[in-house]
Amino acid sequence: MPSLHMFLVFLAADLALKLTPGPDMALTLTRGMTQGFRIAWLSVLGTFAAGAVQIPLVVLGLAAIFKESPRLFLAVKLLGACYLAYLGIRAILRSRQPQALAAVAARGEGRAVFIQGFLTNLLNPKVFIFLIAFLPQFTDPARGPVWLQMLFLVCFSKLSGLCSGATFAYGAAQRRGLVTCRAPDPG
């Protein structure tokens, strides 16, 4: 397992990334503000469920590759650090030119909303690139199997994503009245 210090650094970095806008957050906020908490929550559950596909692909695939090539492991860590720096610079530049939230998603209920959340997360190549770039930064082969460390970290990240997504869905639903001229959604 990662050291306590490394895990705390991971927590801080993961939280910062959860607060960075992206397609999942735009979908959740849009659904919450236009359709209420229940619909936004279904979107969040869909994005969370995509982890059932992403986690095995990333964790098992990367671990097998890294076991065979420690140099490749180092290269991925270095490339990952560069990618994270690139994301940080882009976020800073975008924050200077705020843009409107994506167009309101078409109305949908239940299963269709869940599937949209699932596909939004699963088909976003940035999620895989991010997982590949981010997770190795917080692993240490000297502390045990890399795949087990990555599994722990990605599962924790996905669970915290479920919690932050629920928070965004609830907050957006409470602001629903600003968009629709109605009282806030009680749930």
PDB file of N, CA and C in Angstrom, residues 73-138:
ATOM      1  N   PHE A  73       7.925   2.020 -16.752  1.00  0.00           N
ATOM      2  CA  PHE A  73       7.239   2.541 -15.567  1.00  0.00           C
ATOM      3  C   PHE A  73       7.733   3.954 -15.264  1.00  0.00           C
ATOM      4  N   LEU A  74       9.040   4.151 -15.294  1.00  0.00           N
ATOM      5  CA  LEU A  74       9.616   5.475 -15.049  1.00  0.00           C
ATOM      6  C   LEU A  74       9.197   6.457 -16.141  1.00  0.00           C
ATOM      7  N   ALA A  75       9.214   5.996 -17.383  1.00  0.00           N
ATOM      8  CA  ALA A  75       8.820   6.870 -18.506  1.00  0.00           C
ATOM      9  C   ALA A  75       7.368   7.311 -18.360  1.00  0.00           C
ATOM     10  N   VAL A  76       6.489   6.388 -17.988  1.00  0.00           N
ATOM     11  CA  VAL A  76       5.078   6.740 -17.813  1.00  0.00           C
ATOM     12  C   VAL A  76       4.918   7.727 -16.667  1.00  0.00           C
ATOM     13  N   LYS A  77       5.674   7.535 -15.601  1.00  0.00           N
ATOM     14  CA  LYS A  77       5.598   8.482 -14.488  1.00  0.00           C
ATOM     15  C   LYS A  77       6.044   9.879 -14.929  1.00  0.00           C
ATOM     16  N   LEU A  78       7.100   9.940 -15.708  1.00  0.00           N
ATOM     17  CA  LEU A  78       7.578  11.237 -16.189  1.00  0.00           C
ATOM     18  C   LEU A  78       6.589  11.873 -17.169  1.00  0.00           C
ATOM     19  N   LEU A  79       6.089  11.071 -18.105  1.00  0.00           N
ATOM     20  CA  LEU A  79       5.088  11.578 -19.041  1.00  0.00           C
ATOM     21  C   LEU A  79       3.819  11.997 -18.295  1.00  0.00           C
ATOM     22  N   GLY A  80       3.452  11.226 -17.288  1.00  0.00           N
ATOM     23  CA  GLY A  80       2.283  11.560 -16.481  1.00  0.00           C
ATOM     24  C   GLY A  80       2.459  12.883 -15.765  1.00  0.00           C
ATOM     25  N   ALA A  81       3.642  13.111 -15.243  1.00  0.00           N
ATOM     26  CA  ALA A  81       3.912  14.386 -14.565  1.00  0.00           C
ATOM     27  C   ALA A  81       3.804  15.548 -15.558  1.00  0.00           C
ATOM     28  N   CYS A  82       4.314  15.340 -16.773  1.00  0.00           N
ATOM     29  CA  CYS A  82       4.205  16.381 -17.808  1.00  0.00           C
ATOM     30  C   CYS A  82       2.746  16.620 -18.182  1.00  0.00           C
ATOM     31  N   TYR A  83       1.981  15.551 -18.299  1.00  0.00           N
ATOM     32  CA  TYR A  83       0.563  15.685 -18.639  1.00  0.00           C
ATOM     33  C   TYR A  83      -0.189  16.437 -17.543  1.00  0.00           C
ATOM     34  N   LEU A  84       0.100  16.116 -16.294  1.00  0.00           N
ATOM     35  CA  LEU A  84      -0.556  16.810 -15.186  1.00  0.00           C
ATOM     36  C   LEU A  84      -0.190  18.297 -15.178  1.00  0.00           C
ATOM     37  N   ALA A  85       1.055  18.601 -15.501  1.00  0.00           N
ATOM     38  CA  ALA A  85       1.458  20.004 -15.594  1.00  0.00           C
ATOM     39  C   ALA A  85       0.688  20.690 -16.729  1.00  0.00           C
ATOM     40  N   TYR A  86       0.558  20.015 -17.852  1.00  0.00           N
ATOM     41  CA  TYR A  86      -0.209  20.544 -18.984  1.00  0.00           C
ATOM     42  C   TYR A  86      -1.658  20.827 -18.574  1.00  0.00           C
ATOM     43  N   LEU A  87      -2.290  19.870 -17.856  1.00  0.00           N
ATOM     44  CA  LEU A  87      -3.667  20.072 -17.396  1.00  0.00           C
ATOM     45  C   LEU A  87      -3.758  21.283 -16.466  1.00  0.00           C
ATOM     46  N   GLY A  88      -2.786  21.430 -15.601  1.00  0.00           N
ATOM     47  CA  GLY A  88      -2.778  22.564 -14.681  1.00  0.00           C
ATOM     48  C   GLY A  88      -2.669  23.885 -15.418  1.00  0.00           C
ATOM     49  N   ILE A  89      -1.795  23.934 -16.402  1.00  0.00           N
ATOM     50  CA  ILE A  89      -1.629  25.167 -17.192  1.00  0.00           C
ATOM     51  C   ILE A  89      -2.910  25.479 -17.963  1.00  0.00           C
ATOM     52  N   ARG A  90      -3.510  24.456 -18.574  1.00  0.00           N
ATOM     53  CA  ARG A  90      -4.778  24.661 -19.295  1.00  0.00           C
ATOM     54  C   ARG A  90      -5.862  25.168 -18.361  1.00  0.00           C
ATOM     55  N   ALA A  91      -5.933  24.611 -17.158  1.00  0.00           N
ATOM     56  CA  ALA A  91      -6.963  25.033 -16.197  1.00  0.00           C
ATOM     57  C   ALA A  91      -6.761  26.497 -15.814  1.00  0.00           C
ATOM     58  N   ILE A  92      -5.519  26.883 -15.629  1.00  0.00           N
ATOM     59  CA  ILE A  92      -5.228  28.281 -15.275  1.00  0.00           C
ATOM     60  C   ILE A  92      -5.619  29.203 -16.430  1.00  0.00           C
ATOM     61  N   LEU A  93      -5.263  28.830 -17.648  1.00  0.00           N
ATOM     62  CA  LEU A  93      -5.599  29.651 -18.809  1.00  0.00           C
ATOM     63  C   LEU A  93      -7.111  29.744 -19.013  1.00  0.00           C
ATOM     64  N   ARG A  94      -7.823  28.626 -18.831  1.00  0.00           N
ATOM     65  CA  ARG A  94      -9.272  28.639 -18.993  1.00  0.00           C
ATOM     66  C   ARG A  94      -9.951  29.457 -17.911  1.00  0.00           C
ATOM     67  N   SER A  95      -9.377  29.468 -16.726  1.00  0.00           N
ATOM     68  CA  SER A  95     -10.004  30.219 -15.636  1.00  0.00           C
ATOM     69  C   SER A  95      -9.993  31.715 -15.911  1.00  0.00           C
ATOM     70  N   ARG A  96      -9.117  32.140 -16.792  1.00  0.00           N
ATOM     71  CA  ARG A  96      -9.054  33.556 -17.166  1.00  0.00           C
ATOM     72  C   ARG A  96     -10.093  33.912 -18.224  1.00  0.00           C
ATOM     73  N   GLN A  97     -10.700  32.901 -18.854  1.00  0.00           N
ATOM     74  CA  GLN A  97     -11.718  33.117 -19.890  1.00  0.00           C
ATOM     75  C   GLN A  97     -12.904  32.205 -19.614  1.00  0.00           C
ATOM     76  N   PRO A  98     -13.659  32.465 -18.557  1.00  0.00           N
ATOM     77  CA  PRO A  98     -14.783  31.578 -18.224  1.00  0.00           C
ATOM     78  C   PRO A  98     -15.804  31.515 -19.354  1.00  0.00           C
ATOM     79  N   GLN A  99     -16.324  30.326 -19.587  1.00  0.00           N
ATOM     80  CA  GLN A  99     -17.328  30.134 -20.632  1.00  0.00           C
ATOM     81  C   GLN A  99     -18.602  29.587 -20.008  1.00  0.00           C
ATOM     82  N   ALA A 100     -19.689  29.712 -20.731  1.00  0.00           N
ATOM     83  CA  ALA A 100     -20.976  29.222 -20.236  1.00  0.00           C
ATOM     84  C   ALA A 100     -20.965  27.701 -20.146  1.00  0.00           C
ATOM     85  N   LEU A 101     -21.780  27.185 -19.250  1.00  0.00           N
ATOM     86  CA  LEU A 101     -21.960  25.740 -19.105  1.00  0.00           C
ATOM     87  C   LEU A 101     -22.481  25.172 -20.412  1.00  0.00           C
ATOM     88  N   ALA A 102     -22.142  23.941 -20.700  1.00  0.00           N
ATOM     89  CA  ALA A 102     -22.588  23.297 -21.941  1.00  0.00           C
ATOM     90  C   ALA A 102     -24.109  23.384 -22.073  1.00  0.00           C
ATOM     91  N   ALA A 103     -24.587  23.315 -23.305  1.00  0.00           N
ATOM     92  CA  ALA A 103     -26.036  23.407 -23.556  1.00  0.00           C
ATOM     93  C   ALA A 103     -26.773  22.366 -22.735  1.00  0.00           C
ATOM     94  N   VAL A 104     -27.978  22.725 -22.354  1.00  0.00           N
ATOM     95  CA  VAL A 104     -28.784  21.840 -21.522  1.00  0.00           C
ATOM     96  C   VAL A 104     -29.025  20.530 -22.265  1.00  0.00           C
ATOM     97  N   ALA A 105     -28.737  19.412 -21.573  1.00  0.00           N
ATOM     98  CA  ALA A 105     -28.912  18.087 -22.183  1.00  0.00           C
ATOM     99  C   ALA A 105     -30.403  17.811 -22.409  1.00  0.00           C
ATOM    100  N   ALA A 106     -30.661  17.018 -23.412  1.00  0.00           N
ATOM    101  CA  ALA A 106     -32.049  16.663 -23.713  1.00  0.00           C
ATOM    102  C   ALA A 106     -32.656  15.921 -22.521  1.00  0.00           C
ATOM    103  N   ARG A 107     -33.930  16.127 -22.317  1.00  0.00           N
ATOM    104  CA  ARG A 107     -34.616  15.467 -21.197  1.00  0.00           C
ATOM    105  C   ARG A 107     -34.557  13.955 -21.386  1.00  0.00           C
ATOM    106  N   GLY A 108     -34.436  13.259 -20.296  1.00  0.00           N
ATOM    107  CA  GLY A 108     -34.426  11.811 -20.315  1.00  0.00           C
ATOM    108  C   GLY A 108     -34.715  11.301 -18.925  1.00  0.00           C
ATOM    109  N   GLU A 109     -35.101  10.099 -18.826  1.00  0.00           N
ATOM    110  CA  GLU A 109     -35.426   9.534 -17.524  1.00  0.00           C
ATOM    111  C   GLU A 109     -34.670   8.234 -17.312  1.00  0.00           C
ATOM    112  N   GLY A 110     -34.499   7.906 -16.039  1.00  0.00           N
ATOM    113  CA  GLY A 110     -34.008   6.620 -15.586  1.00  0.00           C
ATOM    114  C   GLY A 110     -32.835   6.033 -16.343  1.00  0.00           C
ATOM    115  N   ARG A 111     -33.128   4.959 -17.019  1.00  0.00           N
ATOM    116  CA  ARG A 111     -32.091   4.174 -17.685  1.00  0.00           C
ATOM    117  C   ARG A 111     -31.298   5.001 -18.703  1.00  0.00           C
ATOM    118  N   ALA A 112     -31.989   5.806 -19.494  1.00  0.00           N
ATOM    119  CA  ALA A 112     -31.306   6.610 -20.511  1.00  0.00           C
ATOM    120  C   ALA A 112     -30.337   7.606 -19.870  1.00  0.00           C
ATOM    121  N   VAL A 113     -30.727   8.174 -18.744  1.00  0.00           N
ATOM    122  CA  VAL A 113     -29.862   9.127 -18.044  1.00  0.00           C
ATOM    123  C   VAL A 113     -28.636   8.406 -17.485  1.00  0.00           C
ATOM    124  N   PHE A 114     -28.857   7.236 -16.886  1.00  0.00           N
ATOM    125  CA  PHE A 114     -27.758   6.428 -16.353  1.00  0.00           C
ATOM    126  C   PHE A 114     -26.780   6.074 -17.475  1.00  0.00           C
ATOM    127  N   ILE A 115     -27.311   5.623 -18.602  1.00  0.00           N
ATOM    128  CA  ILE A 115     -26.463   5.233 -19.733  1.00  0.00           C
ATOM    129  C   ILE A 115     -25.689   6.436 -20.266  1.00  0.00           C
ATOM    130  N   GLN A 116     -26.321   7.603 -20.299  1.00  0.00           N
ATOM    131  CA  GLN A 116     -25.608   8.790 -20.759  1.00  0.00           C
ATOM    132  C   GLN A 116     -24.433   9.099 -19.830  1.00  0.00           C
ATOM    133  N   GLY A 117     -24.644   9.007 -18.521  1.00  0.00           N
ATOM    134  CA  GLY A 117     -23.557   9.224 -17.566  1.00  0.00           C
ATOM    135  C   GLY A 117     -22.447   8.203 -17.747  1.00  0.00           C
ATOM    136  N   PHE A 118     -22.851   6.936 -17.930  1.00  0.00           N
ATOM    137  CA  PHE A 118     -21.891   5.845 -18.131  1.00  0.00           C
ATOM    138  C   PHE A 118     -21.033   6.103 -19.361  1.00  0.00           C
ATOM    139  N   LEU A 119     -21.693   6.417 -20.473  1.00  0.00           N
ATOM    140  CA  LEU A 119     -20.963   6.622 -21.730  1.00  0.00           C
ATOM    141  C   LEU A 119     -20.140   7.905 -21.724  1.00  0.00           C
ATOM    142  N   THR A 120     -20.651   8.933 -21.062  1.00  0.00           N
ATOM    143  CA  THR A 120     -19.888  10.183 -20.969  1.00  0.00           C
ATOM    144  C   THR A 120     -18.540   9.926 -20.328  1.00  0.00           C
ATOM    145  N   ASN A 121     -18.524   9.133 -19.266  1.00  0.00           N
ATOM    146  CA  ASN A 121     -17.282   8.842 -18.560  1.00  0.00           C
ATOM    147  C   ASN A 121     -16.455   7.796 -19.297  1.00  0.00           C
ATOM    148  N   LEU A 122     -17.096   6.720 -19.738  1.00  0.00           N
ATOM    149  CA  LEU A 122     -16.368   5.619 -20.367  1.00  0.00           C
ATOM    150  C   LEU A 122     -15.718   6.019 -21.681  1.00  0.00           C
ATOM    151  N   LEU A 123     -16.398   6.810 -22.492  1.00  0.00           N
ATOM    152  CA  LEU A 123     -15.884   7.159 -23.812  1.00  0.00           C
ATOM    153  C   LEU A 123     -15.027   8.420 -23.813  1.00  0.00           C
ATOM    154  N   ASN A 124     -14.790   8.964 -22.649  1.00  0.00           N
ATOM    155  CA  ASN A 124     -13.917  10.127 -22.552  1.00  0.00           C
ATOM    156  C   ASN A 124     -12.470   9.614 -22.463  1.00  0.00           C
ATOM    157  N   PRO A 125     -11.706   9.729 -23.541  1.00  0.00           N
ATOM    158  CA  PRO A 125     -10.339   9.194 -23.510  1.00  0.00           C
ATOM    159  C   PRO A 125      -9.478   9.869 -22.448  1.00  0.00           C
ATOM    160  N   LYS A 126      -9.852  11.071 -22.036  1.00  0.00           N
ATOM    161  CA  LYS A 126      -9.074  11.764 -21.017  1.00  0.00           C
ATOM    162  C   LYS A 126      -9.099  11.023 -19.692  1.00  0.00           C
ATOM    163  N   VAL A 127     -10.183  10.272 -19.425  1.00  0.00           N
ATOM    164  CA  VAL A 127     -10.260   9.519 -18.167  1.00  0.00           C
ATOM    165  C   VAL A 127      -9.157   8.472 -18.138  1.00  0.00           C
ATOM    166  N   PHE A 128      -9.013   7.702 -19.216  1.00  0.00           N
ATOM    167  CA  PHE A 128      -7.972   6.674 -19.256  1.00  0.00           C
ATOM    168  C   PHE A 128      -6.580   7.297 -19.229  1.00  0.00           C
ATOM    169  N   ILE A 129      -6.394   8.338 -20.015  1.00  0.00           N
ATOM    170  CA  ILE A 129      -5.092   9.005 -20.032  1.00  0.00           C
ATOM    171  C   ILE A 129      -4.767   9.546 -18.646  1.00  0.00           C
ATOM    172  N   PHE A 130      -5.787  10.137 -18.025  1.00  0.00           N
ATOM    173  CA  PHE A 130      -5.596  10.677 -16.687  1.00  0.00           C
ATOM    174  C   PHE A 130      -5.237   9.575 -15.697  1.00  0.00           C
ATOM    175  N   LEU A 131      -5.967   8.462 -15.727  1.00  0.00           N
ATOM    176  CA  LEU A 131      -5.671   7.370 -14.797  1.00  0.00           C
ATOM    177  C   LEU A 131      -4.265   6.826 -15.021  1.00  0.00           C
ATOM    178  N   ILE A 132      -3.897   6.708 -16.280  1.00  0.00           N
ATOM    179  CA  ILE A 132      -2.566   6.194 -16.600  1.00  0.00           C
ATOM    180  C   ILE A 132      -1.488   7.177 -16.149  1.00  0.00           C
ATOM    181  N   ALA A 133      -1.755   8.478 -16.287  1.00  0.00           N
ATOM    182  CA  ALA A 133      -0.770   9.494 -15.910  1.00  0.00           C
ATOM    183  C   ALA A 133      -0.749   9.735 -14.405  1.00  0.00           C
ATOM    184  N   PHE A 134      -1.897   9.641 -13.773  1.00  0.00           N
ATOM    185  CA  PHE A 134      -2.044  10.048 -12.379  1.00  0.00           C
ATOM    186  C   PHE A 134      -1.642   8.948 -11.389  1.00  0.00           C
ATOM    187  N   LEU A 135      -2.172   7.757 -11.571  1.00  0.00           N
ATOM    188  CA  LEU A 135      -1.962   6.703 -10.572  1.00  0.00           C
ATOM    189  C   LEU A 135      -0.497   6.342 -10.324  1.00  0.00           C
ATOM    190  N   PRO A 136       0.305   6.170 -11.374  1.00  0.00           N
ATOM    191  CA  PRO A 136       1.698   5.784 -11.113  1.00  0.00           C
ATOM    192  C   PRO A 136       2.471   6.782 -10.261  1.00  0.00           C
ATOM    193  N   GLN A 137       2.043   8.031 -10.244  1.00  0.00           N
ATOM    194  CA  GLN A 137       2.747   9.048  -9.453  1.00  0.00           C
ATOM    195  C   GLN A 137       2.695   8.735  -7.956  1.00  0.00           C
ATOM    196  N   PHE A 138       1.737   7.917  -7.551  1.00  0.00           N
ATOM    197  CA  PHE A 138       1.506   7.663  -6.134  1.00  0.00           C
ATOM    198  C   PHE A 138       1.777   6.214  -5.743  1.00  0.00           C
TER     199      PHE A 138
END
